[in-house]
mmCIF file with all atom_site columns, C-alpha atoms in Angstrom:
data_model
loop_
_atom_site.group_PDB
_atom_site.id
_atom_site.type_symbol
_atom_site.label_atom_id
_atom_site.label_alt_id
_atom_site.label_comp_id
_atom_site.label_asym_id
_atom_site.label_entity_id
_atom_site.label_seq_id
_atom_site.pdbx_PDB_ins_code
_atom_site.Cartn_x
_atom_site.Cartn_y
_atom_site.Cartn_z
_atom_site.occupancy
_atom_site.B_iso_or_equiv
_atom_site.pdbx_formal_charge
_atom_site.auth_seq_id
_atom_site.auth_comp_id
_atom_site.auth_asym_id
_atom_site.auth_atom_id
_atom_site.pdbx_PDB_model_num
ATOM 1   C CA . MET V 1 1   ? 119.342 92.134  61.968  1.00 0.00 ? 1   MET V CA 1
ATOM 2   C CA . LYS V 1 2   ? 122.121 91.429  64.421  1.00 0.00 ? 2   LYS V CA 1
ATOM 3   C CA . LEU V 1 3   ? 121.298 92.088  68.069  1.00 0.00 ? 3   LEU V CA 1
ATOM 4   C CA . ALA V 1 4   ? 124.211 94.524  68.490  1.00 0.00 ? 4   ALA V CA 1
ATOM 5   C CA . GLU V 1 5   ? 122.773 96.583  65.614  1.00 0.00 ? 5   GLU V CA 1
ATOM 6   C CA . HIS V 1 6   ? 119.254 96.717  67.033  1.00 0.00 ? 6   HIS V CA 1
ATOM 7   C CA . PRO V 1 7   ? 118.325 100.388 67.565  1.00 0.00 ? 7   PRO V CA 1
ATOM 8   C CA . LEU V 1 8   ? 117.270 99.677  71.155  1.00 0.00 ? 8   LEU V CA 1
ATOM 9   C CA . VAL V 1 9   ? 120.577 98.020  72.034  1.00 0.00 ? 9   VAL V CA 1
ATOM 10  C CA . LYS V 1 10  ? 123.197 99.747  69.903  1.00 0.00 ? 10  LYS V CA 1
ATOM 11  C CA . PRO V 1 11  ? 123.311 103.064 71.840  1.00 0.00 ? 11  PRO V CA 1
ATOM 12  C CA . HIS V 1 12  ? 123.992 101.139 75.055  1.00 0.00 ? 12  HIS V CA 1
ATOM 13  C CA . LEU V 1 13  ? 126.700 98.696  73.955  1.00 0.00 ? 13  LEU V CA 1
ATOM 14  C CA . GLY V 1 14  ? 129.350 98.255  76.617  1.00 0.00 ? 14  GLY V CA 1
ATOM 15  C CA . LYS V 1 15  ? 127.449 100.143 79.319  1.00 0.00 ? 15  LYS V CA 1
ATOM 16  C CA . SER V 1 16  ? 126.402 98.692  82.658  1.00 0.00 ? 16  SER V CA 1
ATOM 17  C CA . ALA V 1 17  ? 122.900 97.289  82.945  1.00 0.00 ? 17  ALA V CA 1
ATOM 18  C CA . ILE V 1 18  ? 120.343 96.366  85.562  1.00 0.00 ? 18  ILE V CA 1
ATOM 19  C CA . LEU V 1 19  ? 117.785 93.629  85.010  1.00 0.00 ? 19  LEU V CA 1
ATOM 20  C CA . ASP V 1 20  ? 114.279 94.019  86.327  1.00 0.00 ? 20  ASP V CA 1
ATOM 21  C CA . SER V 1 21  ? 113.116 91.216  88.622  1.00 0.00 ? 21  SER V CA 1
ATOM 22  C CA . ASN V 1 22  ? 111.481 88.851  86.149  1.00 0.00 ? 22  ASN V CA 1
ATOM 23  C CA . LEU V 1 23  ? 114.455 88.971  83.774  1.00 0.00 ? 23  LEU V CA 1
ATOM 24  C CA . LEU V 1 24  ? 116.932 88.339  86.589  1.00 0.00 ? 24  LEU V CA 1
ATOM 25  C CA . LEU V 1 25  ? 114.737 85.439  87.715  1.00 0.00 ? 25  LEU V CA 1
ATOM 26  C CA . LEU V 1 26  ? 114.781 84.052  84.168  1.00 0.00 ? 26  LEU V CA 1
ATOM 27  C CA . ALA V 1 27  ? 118.542 84.456  83.803  1.00 0.00 ? 27  ALA V CA 1
ATOM 28  C CA . TRP V 1 28  ? 119.374 82.861  87.139  1.00 0.00 ? 28  TRP V CA 1
ATOM 29  C CA . CYS V 1 29  ? 116.778 80.085  87.041  1.00 0.00 ? 29  CYS V CA 1
ATOM 30  C CA . CYS V 1 30  ? 117.936 79.011  83.611  1.00 0.00 ? 30  CYS V CA 1
ATOM 31  C CA . LYS V 1 31  ? 121.562 79.137  84.682  1.00 0.00 ? 31  LYS V CA 1
ATOM 32  C CA . PHE V 1 32  ? 120.622 77.038  87.711  1.00 0.00 ? 32  PHE V CA 1
ATOM 33  C CA . ASP V 1 33  ? 118.450 74.524  85.815  1.00 0.00 ? 33  ASP V CA 1
ATOM 34  C CA . PRO V 1 34  ? 117.418 75.209  82.196  1.00 0.00 ? 34  PRO V CA 1
ATOM 35  C CA . SER V 1 35  ? 114.441 72.855  82.538  1.00 0.00 ? 35  SER V CA 1
ATOM 36  C CA . LEU V 1 36  ? 112.841 75.372  84.897  1.00 0.00 ? 36  LEU V CA 1
ATOM 37  C CA . HIS V 1 37  ? 112.012 77.475  81.868  1.00 0.00 ? 37  HIS V CA 1
ATOM 38  C CA . SER V 1 38  ? 109.262 75.055  80.920  1.00 0.00 ? 38  SER V CA 1
ATOM 39  C CA . THR V 1 39  ? 108.244 73.848  84.388  1.00 0.00 ? 39  THR V CA 1
ATOM 40  C CA . PHE V 1 40  ? 108.341 76.873  86.698  1.00 0.00 ? 40  PHE V CA 1
ATOM 41  C CA . LYS V 1 41  ? 105.106 78.869  86.589  1.00 0.00 ? 41  LYS V CA 1
ATOM 42  C CA . ARG V 1 42  ? 106.884 82.192  87.180  1.00 0.00 ? 42  ARG V CA 1
ATOM 43  C CA . LEU V 1 43  ? 108.667 81.771  83.840  1.00 0.00 ? 43  LEU V CA 1
ATOM 44  C CA . ASN V 1 44  ? 105.691 80.686  81.723  1.00 0.00 ? 44  ASN V CA 1
ATOM 45  C CA . SER V 1 45  ? 105.566 83.988  79.829  1.00 0.00 ? 45  SER V CA 1
ATOM 46  C CA . PHE V 1 46  ? 108.958 83.232  78.298  1.00 0.00 ? 46  PHE V CA 1
ATOM 47  C CA . GLU V 1 47  ? 109.735 80.942  75.371  1.00 0.00 ? 47  GLU V CA 1
ATOM 48  C CA . SER V 1 48  ? 112.795 78.740  74.961  1.00 0.00 ? 48  SER V CA 1
ATOM 49  C CA . GLY V 1 49  ? 114.397 81.173  72.478  1.00 0.00 ? 49  GLY V CA 1
ATOM 50  C CA . ASP V 1 50  ? 114.190 83.914  75.085  1.00 0.00 ? 50  ASP V CA 1
ATOM 51  C CA . LEU V 1 51  ? 116.901 82.221  77.145  1.00 0.00 ? 51  LEU V CA 1
ATOM 52  C CA . PHE V 1 52  ? 119.427 82.566  74.364  1.00 0.00 ? 52  PHE V CA 1
ATOM 53  C CA . LEU V 1 53  ? 118.240 86.074  73.476  1.00 0.00 ? 53  LEU V CA 1
ATOM 54  C CA . LEU V 1 54  ? 118.645 87.219  77.071  1.00 0.00 ? 54  LEU V CA 1
ATOM 55  C CA . SER V 1 55  ? 122.093 85.659  77.310  1.00 0.00 ? 55  SER V CA 1
ATOM 56  C CA . GLU V 1 56  ? 123.192 87.338  74.091  1.00 0.00 ? 56  GLU V CA 1
ATOM 57  C CA . THR V 1 57  ? 121.720 90.656  75.204  1.00 0.00 ? 57  THR V CA 1
ATOM 58  C CA . LEU V 1 58  ? 123.574 90.511  78.513  1.00 0.00 ? 58  LEU V CA 1
ATOM 59  C CA . SER V 1 59  ? 126.842 89.791  76.719  1.00 0.00 ? 59  SER V CA 1
ATOM 60  C CA . LEU V 1 60  ? 126.628 93.226  75.072  1.00 0.00 ? 60  LEU V CA 1
ATOM 61  C CA . PHE V 1 61  ? 126.826 95.075  78.386  1.00 0.00 ? 61  PHE V CA 1
ATOM 62  C CA . SER V 1 62  ? 129.952 95.664  80.447  1.00 0.00 ? 62  SER V CA 1
ATOM 63  C CA . THR V 1 63  ? 128.648 94.810  83.912  1.00 0.00 ? 63  THR V CA 1
ATOM 64  C CA . MET V 1 64  ? 125.454 93.724  85.565  1.00 0.00 ? 64  MET V CA 1
ATOM 65  C CA . TRP V 1 65  ? 124.092 95.517  88.598  1.00 0.00 ? 65  TRP V CA 1
ATOM 66  C CA . THR V 1 66  ? 121.090 94.974  90.810  1.00 0.00 ? 66  THR V CA 1
ATOM 67  C CA . THR V 1 67  ? 119.345 96.467  93.818  1.00 0.00 ? 67  THR V CA 1
ATOM 68  C CA . PRO V 1 68  ? 118.233 94.928  97.113  1.00 0.00 ? 68  PRO V CA 1
ATOM 69  C CA . HIS V 1 69  ? 114.644 95.477  95.938  1.00 0.00 ? 69  HIS V CA 1
ATOM 70  C CA . VAL V 1 70  ? 115.156 93.445  92.757  1.00 0.00 ? 70  VAL V CA 1
ATOM 71  C CA . LEU V 1 71  ? 116.891 90.690  94.741  1.00 0.00 ? 71  LEU V CA 1
ATOM 72  C CA . THR V 1 72  ? 114.024 90.603  97.229  1.00 0.00 ? 72  THR V CA 1
ATOM 73  C CA . GLU V 1 73  ? 111.491 90.251  94.426  1.00 0.00 ? 73  GLU V CA 1
ATOM 74  C CA . VAL V 1 74  ? 113.530 87.478  92.782  1.00 0.00 ? 74  VAL V CA 1
ATOM 75  C CA . SER V 1 75  ? 113.794 85.692  96.116  1.00 0.00 ? 75  SER V CA 1
ATOM 76  C CA . ASN V 1 76  ? 110.061 86.005  96.723  1.00 0.00 ? 76  ASN V CA 1
ATOM 77  C CA . LEU V 1 77  ? 109.175 84.814  93.223  1.00 0.00 ? 77  LEU V CA 1
ATOM 78  C CA . ALA V 1 78  ? 111.513 81.829  93.618  1.00 0.00 ? 78  ALA V CA 1
ATOM 79  C CA . ASN V 1 79  ? 109.753 80.837  96.844  1.00 0.00 ? 79  ASN V CA 1
ATOM 80  C CA . SER V 1 80  ? 107.175 79.114  94.674  1.00 0.00 ? 80  SER V CA 1
ATOM 81  C CA . LEU V 1 81  ? 109.777 76.720  93.275  1.00 0.00 ? 81  LEU V CA 1
ATOM 82  C CA . PRO V 1 82  ? 109.011 73.101  94.137  1.00 0.00 ? 82  PRO V CA 1
ATOM 83  C CA . SER V 1 83  ? 110.304 72.131  97.569  1.00 0.00 ? 83  SER V CA 1
ATOM 84  C CA . TRP V 1 84  ? 112.664 69.520  96.111  1.00 0.00 ? 84  TRP V CA 1
ATOM 85  C CA . VAL V 1 85  ? 114.459 72.316  94.218  1.00 0.00 ? 85  VAL V CA 1
ATOM 86  C CA . ARG V 1 86  ? 114.296 75.148  96.733  1.00 0.00 ? 86  ARG V CA 1
ATOM 87  C CA . ASP V 1 87  ? 117.281 74.222  98.947  1.00 0.00 ? 87  ASP V CA 1
ATOM 88  C CA . ARG V 1 88  ? 119.657 73.920  96.002  1.00 0.00 ? 88  ARG V CA 1
ATOM 89  C CA . TRP V 1 89  ? 118.202 77.124  94.537  1.00 0.00 ? 89  TRP V CA 1
ATOM 90  C CA . CYS V 1 90  ? 118.844 79.029  97.777  1.00 0.00 ? 90  CYS V CA 1
ATOM 91  C CA . GLU V 1 91  ? 122.500 77.975  97.717  1.00 0.00 ? 91  GLU V CA 1
ATOM 92  C CA . PHE V 1 92  ? 122.786 78.977  94.058  1.00 0.00 ? 92  PHE V CA 1
ATOM 93  C CA . PHE V 1 93  ? 121.007 82.288  94.695  1.00 0.00 ? 93  PHE V CA 1
ATOM 94  C CA . SER V 1 94  ? 123.417 83.083  97.539  1.00 0.00 ? 94  SER V CA 1
ATOM 95  C CA . ARG V 1 95  ? 126.397 82.460  95.255  1.00 0.00 ? 95  ARG V CA 1
ATOM 96  C CA . GLN V 1 96  ? 124.951 84.631  92.481  1.00 0.00 ? 96  GLN V CA 1
ATOM 97  C CA . ILE V 1 97  ? 124.469 87.534  94.874  1.00 0.00 ? 97  ILE V CA 1
ATOM 98  C CA . LEU V 1 98  ? 128.192 87.464  95.568  1.00 0.00 ? 98  LEU V CA 1
ATOM 99  C CA . LEU V 1 99  ? 128.917 87.851  91.850  1.00 0.00 ? 99  LEU V CA 1
ATOM 100 C CA . ILE V 1 100 ? 126.701 90.800  90.999  1.00 0.00 ? 100 ILE V CA 1
ATOM 101 C CA . ARG V 1 101 ? 127.237 94.421  91.942  1.00 0.00 ? 101 ARG V CA 1
ATOM 102 C CA . GLU V 1 102 ? 124.526 95.913  94.092  1.00 0.00 ? 102 GLU V CA 1
ATOM 103 C CA . ALA V 1 103 ? 123.420 99.549  94.216  1.00 0.00 ? 103 ALA V CA 1
ATOM 104 C CA . TYR V 1 104 ? 121.633 100.592 97.365  1.00 0.00 ? 104 TYR V CA 1
ATOM 105 C CA . GLU V 1 105 ? 119.479 103.563 98.265  1.00 0.00 ? 105 GLU V CA 1
ATOM 106 C CA . PRO V 1 106 ? 117.491 103.564 101.515 1.00 0.00 ? 106 PRO V CA 1
ATOM 107 C CA . SER V 1 107 ? 113.801 102.786 101.140 1.00 0.00 ? 107 SER V CA 1
ATOM 108 C CA . SER V 1 108 ? 112.971 105.920 103.135 1.00 0.00 ? 108 SER V CA 1
ATOM 109 C CA . GLU V 1 109 ? 114.566 108.010 100.388 1.00 0.00 ? 109 GLU V CA 1
ATOM 110 C CA . LEU V 1 110 ? 112.900 106.044 97.597  1.00 0.00 ? 110 LEU V CA 1
ATOM 111 C CA . ALA V 1 111 ? 109.500 106.333 99.273  1.00 0.00 ? 111 ALA V CA 1
ATOM 112 C CA . SER V 1 112 ? 109.818 110.131 99.285  1.00 0.00 ? 112 SER V CA 1
ATOM 113 C CA . ASP V 1 113 ? 109.978 110.118 95.459  1.00 0.00 ? 113 ASP V CA 1
ATOM 114 C CA . PRO V 1 114 ? 106.502 110.869 94.017  1.00 0.00 ? 114 PRO V CA 1
ATOM 115 C CA . ILE V 1 115 ? 106.698 107.963 91.557  1.00 0.00 ? 115 ILE V CA 1
ATOM 116 C CA . ALA V 1 116 ? 106.990 105.471 94.430  1.00 0.00 ? 116 ALA V CA 1
ATOM 117 C CA . PHE V 1 117 ? 103.249 105.685 95.055  1.00 0.00 ? 117 PHE V CA 1
ATOM 118 C CA . ARG V 1 118 ? 102.463 104.577 91.516  1.00 0.00 ? 118 ARG V CA 1
ATOM 119 C CA . PHE V 1 119 ? 105.406 102.358 90.635  1.00 0.00 ? 119 PHE V CA 1
ATOM 120 C CA . GLY V 1 120 ? 106.624 100.937 93.959  1.00 0.00 ? 120 GLY V CA 1
ATOM 121 C CA . LEU V 1 121 ? 110.058 100.841 95.552  1.00 0.00 ? 121 LEU V CA 1
ATOM 122 C CA . THR V 1 122 ? 111.711 98.500  93.051  1.00 0.00 ? 122 THR V CA 1
ATOM 123 C CA . ASP V 1 123 ? 110.796 100.534 89.979  1.00 0.00 ? 123 ASP V CA 1
ATOM 124 C CA . THR V 1 124 ? 111.614 103.769 91.792  1.00 0.00 ? 124 THR V CA 1
ATOM 125 C CA . ALA V 1 125 ? 115.089 102.438 92.579  1.00 0.00 ? 125 ALA V CA 1
ATOM 126 C CA . LEU V 1 126 ? 115.546 101.374 88.943  1.00 0.00 ? 126 LEU V CA 1
ATOM 127 C CA . THR V 1 127 ? 114.369 104.763 87.693  1.00 0.00 ? 127 THR V CA 1
ATOM 128 C CA . ARG V 1 128 ? 116.829 106.581 89.908  1.00 0.00 ? 128 ARG V CA 1
ATOM 129 C CA . LEU V 1 129 ? 119.670 104.341 88.694  1.00 0.00 ? 129 LEU V CA 1
ATOM 130 C CA . ALA V 1 130 ? 118.749 104.753 85.031  1.00 0.00 ? 130 ALA V CA 1
ATOM 131 C CA . SER V 1 131 ? 120.863 107.884 84.766  1.00 0.00 ? 131 SER V CA 1
ATOM 132 C CA . THR V 1 132 ? 123.975 105.688 85.051  1.00 0.00 ? 132 THR V CA 1
ATOM 133 C CA . HIS V 1 133 ? 122.722 102.248 83.967  1.00 0.00 ? 133 HIS V CA 1
ATOM 134 C CA . VAL V 1 134 ? 120.619 100.760 81.178  1.00 0.00 ? 134 VAL V CA 1
ATOM 135 C CA . ILE V 1 135 ? 117.452 99.180  82.561  1.00 0.00 ? 135 ILE V CA 1
ATOM 136 C CA . LEU V 1 136 ? 116.358 95.890  80.963  1.00 0.00 ? 136 LEU V CA 1
ATOM 137 C CA . THR V 1 137 ? 112.723 95.077  81.649  1.00 0.00 ? 137 THR V CA 1
ATOM 138 C CA . THR V 1 138 ? 109.524 93.550  80.300  1.00 0.00 ? 138 THR V CA 1
ATOM 139 C CA . ASP V 1 139 ? 107.449 96.021  82.301  1.00 0.00 ? 139 ASP V CA 1
ATOM 140 C CA . TRP V 1 140 ? 105.603 98.378  79.937  1.00 0.00 ? 140 TRP V CA 1
ATOM 141 C CA . PRO V 1 141 ? 104.669 101.038 82.541  1.00 0.00 ? 141 PRO V CA 1
ATOM 142 C CA . LEU V 1 142 ? 108.307 101.210 83.712  1.00 0.00 ? 142 LEU V CA 1
ATOM 143 C CA . THR V 1 143 ? 109.465 101.399 80.097  1.00 0.00 ? 143 THR V CA 1
ATOM 144 C CA . GLY V 1 144 ? 107.052 104.265 79.443  1.00 0.00 ? 144 GLY V CA 1
ATOM 145 C CA . LEU V 1 145 ? 108.219 106.146 82.526  1.00 0.00 ? 145 LEU V CA 1
ATOM 146 C CA . LEU V 1 146 ? 111.898 105.805 81.615  1.00 0.00 ? 146 LEU V CA 1
ATOM 147 C CA . GLU V 1 147 ? 111.298 106.700 77.968  1.00 0.00 ? 147 GLU V CA 1
ATOM 148 C CA . SER V 1 148 ? 109.279 109.772 78.972  1.00 0.00 ? 148 SER V CA 1
ATOM 149 C CA . ARG V 1 149 ? 112.280 110.911 81.021  1.00 0.00 ? 149 ARG V CA 1
ATOM 150 C CA . LYS V 1 150 ? 114.680 110.092 78.181  1.00 0.00 ? 150 LYS V CA 1
ATOM 151 C CA . LEU V 1 151 ? 116.447 107.523 80.374  1.00 0.00 ? 151 LEU V CA 1
ATOM 152 C CA . PRO V 1 152 ? 118.094 104.388 78.947  1.00 0.00 ? 152 PRO V CA 1
ATOM 153 C CA . VAL V 1 153 ? 115.755 101.405 78.848  1.00 0.00 ? 153 VAL V CA 1
ATOM 154 C CA . VAL V 1 154 ? 115.500 98.271  76.730  1.00 0.00 ? 154 VAL V CA 1
ATOM 155 C CA . ASN V 1 155 ? 112.175 96.504  76.849  1.00 0.00 ? 155 ASN V CA 1
ATOM 156 C CA . PHE V 1 156 ? 112.983 92.847  76.279  1.00 0.00 ? 156 PHE V CA 1
ATOM 157 C CA . ASN V 1 157 ? 109.556 92.289  74.712  1.00 0.00 ? 157 ASN V CA 1
ATOM 158 C CA . ARG V 1 158 ? 110.546 94.581  71.848  1.00 0.00 ? 158 ARG V CA 1
ATOM 159 C CA . LEU V 1 159 ? 113.668 92.511  71.248  1.00 0.00 ? 159 LEU V CA 1
ATOM 160 C CA . ARG V 1 160 ? 111.560 89.347  71.297  1.00 0.00 ? 160 ARG V CA 1
ATOM 161 C CA . GLU V 1 161 ? 109.309 90.803  68.587  1.00 0.00 ? 161 GLU V CA 1
ATOM 162 C CA . THR V 1 162 ? 112.226 91.520  66.246  1.00 0.00 ? 162 THR V CA 1
ATOM 163 C CA . GLU V 1 163 ? 113.673 88.989  63.853  1.00 0.00 ? 163 GLU V CA 1
ATOM 164 C CA . LEU V 1 164 ? 117.278 88.828  64.955  1.00 0.00 ? 164 LEU V CA 1
ATOM 165 C CA . SER V 1 165 ? 120.195 86.823  63.667  1.00 0.00 ? 165 SER V CA 1
ATOM 166 C CA . LEU V 1 166 ? 121.951 85.616  66.785  1.00 0.00 ? 166 LEU V CA 1
#
């Protein structure tokens, strides 16, 4: 099956998307240095084919968005990069932030949402943006929440499980 025909992706073709933190970390780390896929502990749950699958998936969406909460998580996860890489990564990260659109909602407003207690600020922000964006994640609880609310979500793990012709 072609990725664009996958039932999880097809309804969302050409829409804007937001990556959850670990997928944005994967996308940016591999753009920065593809060897990080196999050497950086924060990416050890991903296989080499996932890099291409994520790239192809992203190409099916019109624009990529993020939130300050996702960027903070990516920054914090990347803090465990080896010191000899970190300075170059920080420069790269700063440039990437300039290229991606960012949606912002004050944390005080997010914290007043009842799901914030269970899911945290980042997932609350993503949930609130899901009415206008497709959320790409590997997070099963977030996927379940969005699906239960009939909001657009693509769990990357489900794409990984499918035999696709890319």
